[in-house]
Tab-separated table of C-alpha atoms in Angstrom:
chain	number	residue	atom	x	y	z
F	200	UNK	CA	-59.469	30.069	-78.026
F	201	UNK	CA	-55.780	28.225	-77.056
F	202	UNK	CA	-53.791	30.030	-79.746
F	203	UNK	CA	-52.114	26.212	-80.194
F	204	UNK	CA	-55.927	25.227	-81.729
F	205	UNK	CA	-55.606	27.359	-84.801
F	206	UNK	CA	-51.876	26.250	-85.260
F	207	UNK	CA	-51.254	24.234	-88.960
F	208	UNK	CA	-48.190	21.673	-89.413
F	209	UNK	CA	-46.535	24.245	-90.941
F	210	UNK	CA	-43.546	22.893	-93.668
F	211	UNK	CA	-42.082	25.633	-95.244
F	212	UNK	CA	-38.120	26.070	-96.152
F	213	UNK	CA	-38.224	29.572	-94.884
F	214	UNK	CA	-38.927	31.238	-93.195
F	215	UNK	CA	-40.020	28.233	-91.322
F	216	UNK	CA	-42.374	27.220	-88.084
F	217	UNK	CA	-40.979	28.098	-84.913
F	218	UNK	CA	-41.827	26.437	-81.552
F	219	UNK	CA	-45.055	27.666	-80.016
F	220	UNK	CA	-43.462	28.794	-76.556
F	221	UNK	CA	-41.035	30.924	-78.015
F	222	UNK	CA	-43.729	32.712	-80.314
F	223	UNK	CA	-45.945	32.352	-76.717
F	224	UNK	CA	-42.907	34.119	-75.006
F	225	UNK	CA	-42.815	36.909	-77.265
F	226	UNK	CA	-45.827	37.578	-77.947
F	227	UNK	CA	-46.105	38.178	-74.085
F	228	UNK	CA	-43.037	40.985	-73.785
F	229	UNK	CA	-44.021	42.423	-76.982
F	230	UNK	CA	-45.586	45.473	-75.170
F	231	UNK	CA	-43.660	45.780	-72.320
F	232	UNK	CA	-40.058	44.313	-72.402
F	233	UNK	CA	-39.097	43.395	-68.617
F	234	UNK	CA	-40.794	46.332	-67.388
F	235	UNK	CA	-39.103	49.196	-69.678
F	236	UNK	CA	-42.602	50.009	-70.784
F	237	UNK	CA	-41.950	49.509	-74.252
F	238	UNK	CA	-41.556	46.659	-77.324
F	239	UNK	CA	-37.869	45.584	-77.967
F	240	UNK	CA	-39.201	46.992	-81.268
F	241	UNK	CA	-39.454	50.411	-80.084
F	242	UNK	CA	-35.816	50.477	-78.537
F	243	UNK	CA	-32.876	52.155	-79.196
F	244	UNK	CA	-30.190	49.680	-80.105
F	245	UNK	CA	-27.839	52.071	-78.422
F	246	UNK	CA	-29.892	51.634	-74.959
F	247	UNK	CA	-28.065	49.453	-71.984
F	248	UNK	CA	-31.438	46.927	-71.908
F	249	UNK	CA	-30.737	46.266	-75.894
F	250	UNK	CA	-27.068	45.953	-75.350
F	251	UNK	CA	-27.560	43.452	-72.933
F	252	UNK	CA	-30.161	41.842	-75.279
F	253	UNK	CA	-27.504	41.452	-77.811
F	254	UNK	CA	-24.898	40.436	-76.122
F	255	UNK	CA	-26.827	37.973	-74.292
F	256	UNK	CA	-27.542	36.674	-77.843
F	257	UNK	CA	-24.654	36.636	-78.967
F	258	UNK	CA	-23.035	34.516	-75.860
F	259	UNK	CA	-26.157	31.867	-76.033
F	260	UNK	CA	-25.183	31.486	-79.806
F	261	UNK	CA	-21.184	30.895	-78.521
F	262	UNK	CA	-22.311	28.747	-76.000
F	263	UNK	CA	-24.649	26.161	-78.046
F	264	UNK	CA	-21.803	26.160	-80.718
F	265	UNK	CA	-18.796	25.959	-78.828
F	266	UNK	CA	-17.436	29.063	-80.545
F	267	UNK	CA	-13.621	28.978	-79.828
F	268	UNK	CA	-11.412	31.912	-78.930
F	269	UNK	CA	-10.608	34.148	-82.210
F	270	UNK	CA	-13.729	33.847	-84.248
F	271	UNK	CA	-15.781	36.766	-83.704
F	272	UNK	CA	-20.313	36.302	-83.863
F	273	UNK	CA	-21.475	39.257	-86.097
F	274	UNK	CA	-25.351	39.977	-86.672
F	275	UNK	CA	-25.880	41.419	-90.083
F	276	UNK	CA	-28.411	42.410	-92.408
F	277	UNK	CA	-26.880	40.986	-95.861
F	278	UNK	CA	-29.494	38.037	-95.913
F	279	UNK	CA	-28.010	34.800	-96.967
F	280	UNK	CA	-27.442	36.273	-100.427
F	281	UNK	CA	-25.417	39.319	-99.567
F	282	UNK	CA	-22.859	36.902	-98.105
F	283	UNK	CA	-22.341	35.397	-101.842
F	284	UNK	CA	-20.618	39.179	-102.312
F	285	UNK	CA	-19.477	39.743	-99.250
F	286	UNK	CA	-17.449	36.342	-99.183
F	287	UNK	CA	-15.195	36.925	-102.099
F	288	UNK	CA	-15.158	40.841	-101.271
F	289	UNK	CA	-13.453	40.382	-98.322
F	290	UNK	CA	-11.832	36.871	-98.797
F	291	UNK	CA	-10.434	36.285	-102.012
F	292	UNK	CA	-8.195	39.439	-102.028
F	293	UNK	CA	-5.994	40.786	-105.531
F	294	UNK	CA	-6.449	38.592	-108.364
F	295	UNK	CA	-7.169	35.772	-105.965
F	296	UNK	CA	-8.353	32.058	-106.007
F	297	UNK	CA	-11.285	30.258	-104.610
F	298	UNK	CA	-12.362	26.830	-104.596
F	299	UNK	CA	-16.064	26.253	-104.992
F	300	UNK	CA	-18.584	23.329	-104.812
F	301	UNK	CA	-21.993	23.592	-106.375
F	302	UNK	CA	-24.530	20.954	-105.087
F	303	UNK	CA	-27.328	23.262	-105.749
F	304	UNK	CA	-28.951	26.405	-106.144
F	305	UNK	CA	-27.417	28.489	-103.651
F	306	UNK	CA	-24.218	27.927	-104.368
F	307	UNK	CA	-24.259	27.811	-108.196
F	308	UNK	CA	-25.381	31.865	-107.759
F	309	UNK	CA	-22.404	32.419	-104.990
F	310	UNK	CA	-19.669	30.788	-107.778
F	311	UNK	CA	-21.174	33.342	-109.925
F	312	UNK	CA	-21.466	36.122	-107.541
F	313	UNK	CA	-17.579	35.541	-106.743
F	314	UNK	CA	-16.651	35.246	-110.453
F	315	UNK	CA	-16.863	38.909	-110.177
F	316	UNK	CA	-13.633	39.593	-107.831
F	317	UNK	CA	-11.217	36.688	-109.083
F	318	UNK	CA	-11.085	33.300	-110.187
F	319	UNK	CA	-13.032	30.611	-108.977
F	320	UNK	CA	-12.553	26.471	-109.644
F	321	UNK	CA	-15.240	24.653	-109.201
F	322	UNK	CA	-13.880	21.787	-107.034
F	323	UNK	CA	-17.099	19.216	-107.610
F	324	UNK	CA	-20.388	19.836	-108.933
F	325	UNK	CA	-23.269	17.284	-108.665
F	326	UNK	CA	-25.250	19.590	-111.496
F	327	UNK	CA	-24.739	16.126	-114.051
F	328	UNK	CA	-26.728	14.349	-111.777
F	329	UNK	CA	-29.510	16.936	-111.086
F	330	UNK	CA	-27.777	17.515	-107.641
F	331	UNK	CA	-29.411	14.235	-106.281
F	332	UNK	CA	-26.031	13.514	-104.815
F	333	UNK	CA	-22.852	15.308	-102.454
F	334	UNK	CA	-19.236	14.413	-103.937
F	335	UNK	CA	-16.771	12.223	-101.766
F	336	UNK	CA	-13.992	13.487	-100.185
F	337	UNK	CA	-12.165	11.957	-103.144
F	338	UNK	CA	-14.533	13.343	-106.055
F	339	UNK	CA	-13.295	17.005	-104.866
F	340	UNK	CA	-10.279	18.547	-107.045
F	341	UNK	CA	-8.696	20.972	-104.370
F	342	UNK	CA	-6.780	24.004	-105.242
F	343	UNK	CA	-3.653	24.370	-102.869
F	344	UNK	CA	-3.481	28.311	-103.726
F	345	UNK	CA	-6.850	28.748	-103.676
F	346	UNK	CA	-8.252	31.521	-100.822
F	347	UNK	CA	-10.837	29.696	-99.164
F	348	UNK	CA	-12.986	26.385	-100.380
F	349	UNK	CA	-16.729	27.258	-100.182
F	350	UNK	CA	-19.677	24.927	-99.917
F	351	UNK	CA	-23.104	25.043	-99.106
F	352	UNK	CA	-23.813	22.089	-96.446
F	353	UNK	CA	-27.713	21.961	-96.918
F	354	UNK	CA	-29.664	22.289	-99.913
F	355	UNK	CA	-33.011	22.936	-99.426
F	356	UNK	CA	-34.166	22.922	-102.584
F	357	UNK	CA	-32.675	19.506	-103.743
F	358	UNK	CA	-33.071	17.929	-100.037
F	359	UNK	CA	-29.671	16.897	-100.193
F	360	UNK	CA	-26.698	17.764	-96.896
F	361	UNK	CA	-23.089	16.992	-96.594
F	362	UNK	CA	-22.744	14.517	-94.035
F	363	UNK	CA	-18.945	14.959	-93.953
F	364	UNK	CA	-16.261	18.092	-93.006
F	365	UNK	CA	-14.487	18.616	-96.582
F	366	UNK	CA	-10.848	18.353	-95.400
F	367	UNK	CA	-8.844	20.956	-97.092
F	368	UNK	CA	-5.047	21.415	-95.751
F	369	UNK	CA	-4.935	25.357	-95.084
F	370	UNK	CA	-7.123	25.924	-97.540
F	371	UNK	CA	-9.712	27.780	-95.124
F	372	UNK	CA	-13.256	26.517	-95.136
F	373	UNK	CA	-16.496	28.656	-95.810
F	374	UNK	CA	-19.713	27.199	-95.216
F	375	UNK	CA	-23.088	28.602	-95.940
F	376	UNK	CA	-25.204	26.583	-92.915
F	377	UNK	CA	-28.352	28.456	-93.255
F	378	UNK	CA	-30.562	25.699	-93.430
F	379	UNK	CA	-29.396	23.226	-90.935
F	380	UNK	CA	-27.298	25.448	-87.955
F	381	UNK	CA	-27.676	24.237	-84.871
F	382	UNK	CA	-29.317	21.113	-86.035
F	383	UNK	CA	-26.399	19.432	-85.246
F	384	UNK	CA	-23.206	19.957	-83.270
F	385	UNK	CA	-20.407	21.477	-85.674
F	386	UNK	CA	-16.877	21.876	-84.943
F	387	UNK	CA	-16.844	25.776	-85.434
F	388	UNK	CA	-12.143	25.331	-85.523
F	389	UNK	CA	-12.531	23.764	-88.414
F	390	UNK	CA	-13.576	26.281	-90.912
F	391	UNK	CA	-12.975	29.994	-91.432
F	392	UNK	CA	-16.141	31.235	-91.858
F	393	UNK	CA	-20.181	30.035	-91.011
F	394	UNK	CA	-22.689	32.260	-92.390
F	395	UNK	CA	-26.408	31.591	-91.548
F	396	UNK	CA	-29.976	33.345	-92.826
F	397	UNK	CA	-31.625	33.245	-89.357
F	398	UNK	CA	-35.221	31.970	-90.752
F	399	UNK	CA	-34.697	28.560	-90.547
F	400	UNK	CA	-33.438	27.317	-87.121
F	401	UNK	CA	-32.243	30.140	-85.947
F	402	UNK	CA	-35.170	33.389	-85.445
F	403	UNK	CA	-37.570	35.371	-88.255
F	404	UNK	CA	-36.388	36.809	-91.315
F	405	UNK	CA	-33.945	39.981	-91.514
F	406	UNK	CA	-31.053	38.442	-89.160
F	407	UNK	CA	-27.744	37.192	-90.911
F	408	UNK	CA	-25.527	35.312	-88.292
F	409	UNK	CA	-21.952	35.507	-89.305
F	410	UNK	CA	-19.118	33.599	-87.438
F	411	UNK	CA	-15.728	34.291	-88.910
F	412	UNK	CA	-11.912	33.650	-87.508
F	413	UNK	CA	-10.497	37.205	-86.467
F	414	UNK	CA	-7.231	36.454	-88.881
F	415	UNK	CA	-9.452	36.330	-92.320
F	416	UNK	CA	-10.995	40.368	-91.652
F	417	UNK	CA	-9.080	43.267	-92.823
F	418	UNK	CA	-8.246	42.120	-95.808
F	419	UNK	CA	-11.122	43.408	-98.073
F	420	UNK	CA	-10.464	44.712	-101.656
F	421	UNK	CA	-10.409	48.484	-101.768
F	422	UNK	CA	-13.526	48.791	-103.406
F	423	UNK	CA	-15.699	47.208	-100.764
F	424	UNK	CA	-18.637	49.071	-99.718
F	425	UNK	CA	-18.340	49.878	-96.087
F	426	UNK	CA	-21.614	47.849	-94.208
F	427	UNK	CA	-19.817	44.901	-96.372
F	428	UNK	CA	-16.702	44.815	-94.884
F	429	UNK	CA	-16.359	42.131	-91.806
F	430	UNK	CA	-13.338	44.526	-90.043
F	431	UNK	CA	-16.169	47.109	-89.822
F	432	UNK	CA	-18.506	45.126	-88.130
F	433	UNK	CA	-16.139	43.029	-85.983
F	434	UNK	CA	-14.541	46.521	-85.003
F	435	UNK	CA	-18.250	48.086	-84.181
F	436	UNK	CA	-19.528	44.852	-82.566
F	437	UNK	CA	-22.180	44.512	-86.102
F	438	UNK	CA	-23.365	48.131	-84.381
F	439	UNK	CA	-21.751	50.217	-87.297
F	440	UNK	CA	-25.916	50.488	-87.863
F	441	UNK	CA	-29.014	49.763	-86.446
F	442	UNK	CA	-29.152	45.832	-86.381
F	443	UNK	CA	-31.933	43.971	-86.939
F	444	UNK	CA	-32.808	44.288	-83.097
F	445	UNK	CA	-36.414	42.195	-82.775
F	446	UNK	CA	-34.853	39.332	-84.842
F	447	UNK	CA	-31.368	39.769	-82.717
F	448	UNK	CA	-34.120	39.347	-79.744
F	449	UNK	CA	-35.780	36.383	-81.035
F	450	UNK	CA	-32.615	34.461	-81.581
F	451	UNK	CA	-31.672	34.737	-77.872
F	452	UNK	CA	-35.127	32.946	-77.522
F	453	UNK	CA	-34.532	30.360	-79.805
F	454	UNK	CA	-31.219	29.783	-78.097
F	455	UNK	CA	-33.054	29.220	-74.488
F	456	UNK	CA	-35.746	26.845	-76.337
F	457	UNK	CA	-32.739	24.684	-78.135
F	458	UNK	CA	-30.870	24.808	-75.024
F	459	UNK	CA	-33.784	23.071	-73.332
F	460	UNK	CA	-34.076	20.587	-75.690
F	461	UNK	CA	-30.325	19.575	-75.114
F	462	UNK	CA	-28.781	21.927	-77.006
F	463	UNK	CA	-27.340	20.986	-80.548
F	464	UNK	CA	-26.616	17.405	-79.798
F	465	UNK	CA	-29.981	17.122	-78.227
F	466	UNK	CA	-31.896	18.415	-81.230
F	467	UNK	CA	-29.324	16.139	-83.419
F	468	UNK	CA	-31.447	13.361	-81.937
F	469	UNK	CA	-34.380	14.263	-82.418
F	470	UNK	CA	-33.890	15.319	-86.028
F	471	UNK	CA	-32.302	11.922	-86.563
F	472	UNK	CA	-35.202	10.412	-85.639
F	473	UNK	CA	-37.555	12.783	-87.102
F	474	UNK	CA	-36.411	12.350	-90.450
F	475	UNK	CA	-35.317	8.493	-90.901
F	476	UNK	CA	-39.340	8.114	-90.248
F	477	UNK	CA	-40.344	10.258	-92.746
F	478	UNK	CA	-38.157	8.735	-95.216
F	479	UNK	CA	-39.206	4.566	-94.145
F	480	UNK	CA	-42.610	6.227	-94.553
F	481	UNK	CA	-42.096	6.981	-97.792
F	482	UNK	CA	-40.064	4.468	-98.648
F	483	UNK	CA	-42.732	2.031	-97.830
F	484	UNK	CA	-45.115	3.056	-100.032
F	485	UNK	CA	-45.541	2.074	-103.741
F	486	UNK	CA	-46.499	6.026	-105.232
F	487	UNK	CA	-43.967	8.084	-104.025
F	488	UNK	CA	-40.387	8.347	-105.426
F	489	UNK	CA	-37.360	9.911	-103.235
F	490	UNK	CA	-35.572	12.676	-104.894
F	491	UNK	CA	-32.307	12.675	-102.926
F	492	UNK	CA	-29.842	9.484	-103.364
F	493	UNK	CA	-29.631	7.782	-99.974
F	494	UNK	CA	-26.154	8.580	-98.916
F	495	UNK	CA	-26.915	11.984	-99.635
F	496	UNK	CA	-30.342	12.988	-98.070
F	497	UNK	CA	-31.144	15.981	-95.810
F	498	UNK	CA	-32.336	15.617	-92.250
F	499	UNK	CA	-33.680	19.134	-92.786
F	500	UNK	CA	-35.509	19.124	-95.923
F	501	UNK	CA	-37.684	15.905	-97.337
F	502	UNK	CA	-37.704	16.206	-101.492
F	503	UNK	CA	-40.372	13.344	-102.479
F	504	UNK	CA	-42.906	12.738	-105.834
F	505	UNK	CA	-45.265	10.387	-107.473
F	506	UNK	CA	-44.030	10.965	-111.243
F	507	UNK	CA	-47.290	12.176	-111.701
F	508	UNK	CA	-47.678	16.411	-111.813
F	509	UNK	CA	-51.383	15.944	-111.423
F	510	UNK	CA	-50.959	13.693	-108.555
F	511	UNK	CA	-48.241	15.745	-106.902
F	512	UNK	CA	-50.796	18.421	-107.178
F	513	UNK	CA	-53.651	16.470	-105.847
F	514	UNK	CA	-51.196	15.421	-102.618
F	515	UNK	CA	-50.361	19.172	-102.279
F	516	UNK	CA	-54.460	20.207	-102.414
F	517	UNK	CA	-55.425	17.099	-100.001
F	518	UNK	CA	-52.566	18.093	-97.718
F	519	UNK	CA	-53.936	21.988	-96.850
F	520	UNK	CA	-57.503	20.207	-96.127
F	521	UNK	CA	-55.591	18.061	-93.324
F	522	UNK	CA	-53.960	21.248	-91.596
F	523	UNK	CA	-50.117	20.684	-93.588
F	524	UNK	CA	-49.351	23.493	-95.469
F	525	UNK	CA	-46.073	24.435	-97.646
F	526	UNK	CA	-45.902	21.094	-98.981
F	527	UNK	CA	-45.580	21.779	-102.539
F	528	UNK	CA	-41.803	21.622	-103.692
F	529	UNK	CA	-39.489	24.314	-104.814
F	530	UNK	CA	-41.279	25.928	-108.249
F	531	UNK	CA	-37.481	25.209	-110.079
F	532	UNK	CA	-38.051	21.474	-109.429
F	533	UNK	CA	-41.595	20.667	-108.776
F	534	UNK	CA	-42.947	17.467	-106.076
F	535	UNK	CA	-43.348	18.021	-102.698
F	536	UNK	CA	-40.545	18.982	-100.585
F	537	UNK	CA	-41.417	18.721	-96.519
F	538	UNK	CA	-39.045	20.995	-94.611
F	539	UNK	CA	-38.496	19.596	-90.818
F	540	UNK	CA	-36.286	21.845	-89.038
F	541	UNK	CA	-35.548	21.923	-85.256
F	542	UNK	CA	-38.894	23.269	-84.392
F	543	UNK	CA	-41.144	21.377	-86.508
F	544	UNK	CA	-42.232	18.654	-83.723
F	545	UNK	CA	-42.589	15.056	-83.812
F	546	UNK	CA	-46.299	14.978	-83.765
F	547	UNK	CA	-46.253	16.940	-86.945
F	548	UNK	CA	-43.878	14.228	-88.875
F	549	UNK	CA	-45.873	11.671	-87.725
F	550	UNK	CA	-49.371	12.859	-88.861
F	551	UNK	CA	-47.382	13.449	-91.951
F	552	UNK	CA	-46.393	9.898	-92.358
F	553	UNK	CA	-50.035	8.510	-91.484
F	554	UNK	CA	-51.065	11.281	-94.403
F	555	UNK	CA	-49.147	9.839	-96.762
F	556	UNK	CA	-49.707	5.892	-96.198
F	557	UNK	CA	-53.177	6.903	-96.298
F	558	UNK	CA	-52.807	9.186	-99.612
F	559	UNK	CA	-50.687	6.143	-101.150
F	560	UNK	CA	-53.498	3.538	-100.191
F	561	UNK	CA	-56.356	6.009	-102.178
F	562	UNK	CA	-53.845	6.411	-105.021
């Protein structure tokens, strides 16, 4: 049987569907890597064919995001979440300042991760309005001494996404970008630090991608542990350890498979378009209720409801008989959340949208 047969429309936040010839493209050098005889699994990361695997990575990942000279790619471990500590570790230095933004879950825990280490202002927070919305430029009340401003630019979980660069003087910028990287072109000069969870857009679960301006390391408080401090792993080339080396593998896959789709301002497109007909669909329908407001909604993550619970459950039931699954929203906020990163393909939005004209007809 075609292994693409027994394939659902597969939703999920994370870790998310990833495109069928990558997964095809493994799965065929899982045994034997380029003749070596063995799995990438089963190498040493200290071995010249890994080196080259990683460092093949790690230039595909420069290329699709114009990384510019002095900003160093590291491949960590931390998951998302360790970067909430290492951040401030490493950032905020003695008795330090930083700004924060809270637009959601994610970065509600990193402002209280970082209260830890120093002080932190939250600049905006969209918590008063259930995080349906992303401040303005003007809404955000900057810190000139603070460290570094920190913001989260998708949030899965509320299906809202910054649509704007928060300007900030010389204030450096930290983004967490784990859930819509490479989505979209991003002008890496502009902040000090990108951090990314790689199960997204990016590869499976158990790779952090970490792109940081060279100037910001070395300045960690004295009490950082060592695999948390960035000078370490910019000095080792993230090889102070073994790396995670099948996801490091799998991201220099999903770099070939974005770059044929046009790279980040290909996919941009596509995602675009993806997502404004998911959201007409929707809109054109008398049951279901956008969570997001419009100025504010993701292109990576759909939030949607009837107002109903026993209807939302009866969508999220009727859904796994069509082949969708991972529909149901995040259990903190209930509804349906549809999660249509860079792999998820058009065919799969659109038999979403003829699900739920059809589901809103019945209802």
């Amino acid at each position: 049987m075609n292994m693409s047969d027994q394939r659902v429309y597969n939703f999920a936040a994370g870790p998310s569907t990833m495109p069928l010839s990558v997964l095809e493209r493994a799965g065929a050098e899982i045994t034997n890597y380029h003749g070596s005889g063995m799995s990438v699994m089963e190498m040493s990361h200290r071995s010249k064919m890994f080196d080259e695997i990683h460092q093949q990575a790690k230039a595909k990942l420069r290329r699709l995001m114009n990384v510019p000279e002095g900003y160093s790619v590291l491949f960590l471990q931390t998951g998302a979440s360790g970067q909430f500590s290492m951040i401030p570790l490493n950032l905020m230095g003695e008795n330090g300042r930083a700004d924060y933004a809270v637009t959601g879950n994610f970065s509600e825990i990193a402002a209280k991760e970082a209260r830890k280490y120093g002080t932190v202002q939250i600049a905006a927070s969209s918590a008063d309005k259930n995080h349906t919305c992303i401040p303005t430029q003007q809404e955000l009340k900057l810190d000139p001494s603070a460290r570094y401003f920190y913001y989260c630019a998708n949030n899965t979980i509320f299906g809202t996404e910054w649509q704007y660069v928060p300007e900030t003087g010389d204030v450096p910028l930290v983004c967490d970008m784990s859930s819509d990287i490479l989505s979209r072109p991003v002008d890496v000069s502009k902040y000090g630090l990108i951090y990314a969870g790689a199960q997204k857009n990016m590869a499976p679960a158990g790779l952090t991608v970490v792109i940081i301006r060279e100037d910001l390391a070395g300045h960690a408080l004295p009490f950082t542990p060592l695999m948390m401090d960035y000078k370490t792993m910019i000095d080792k080339d993230s090889m102070y350890n073994t790396p995670p080396c099948w996801c490091i593998y799998m991201l220099g896959l999903m770099c070939d498979w974005l770059e044929s789709q046009g790279g980040a301002a290909g996919i941009e497109k596509l995602n675009i378009k993806k997502a404004n007909m998911l959201y007409e669909a929707l809109e054109g329908t008398k049951l279901f209720q956008l969570s997001a407001q419009k100025e504010a909604r993701s292109f990576m993550n759909v939030t949607f409801r009837t107002g109903s619970d026993e209807l939302d459950d009866k969508f999220v039931k009727a859904s796994v008989e069509q082949g969708f699954t991972n529909l149901k929203g995040h259990r903190s906020v209930g509804g349906m959340r549809a999660s249509i990163y860079n792999a998820m393909p058009m065919e799969g939005v659109e038999a979403l949208c003829d699900f739920v004209r059809k589901f809103d007809k019945e209802n």
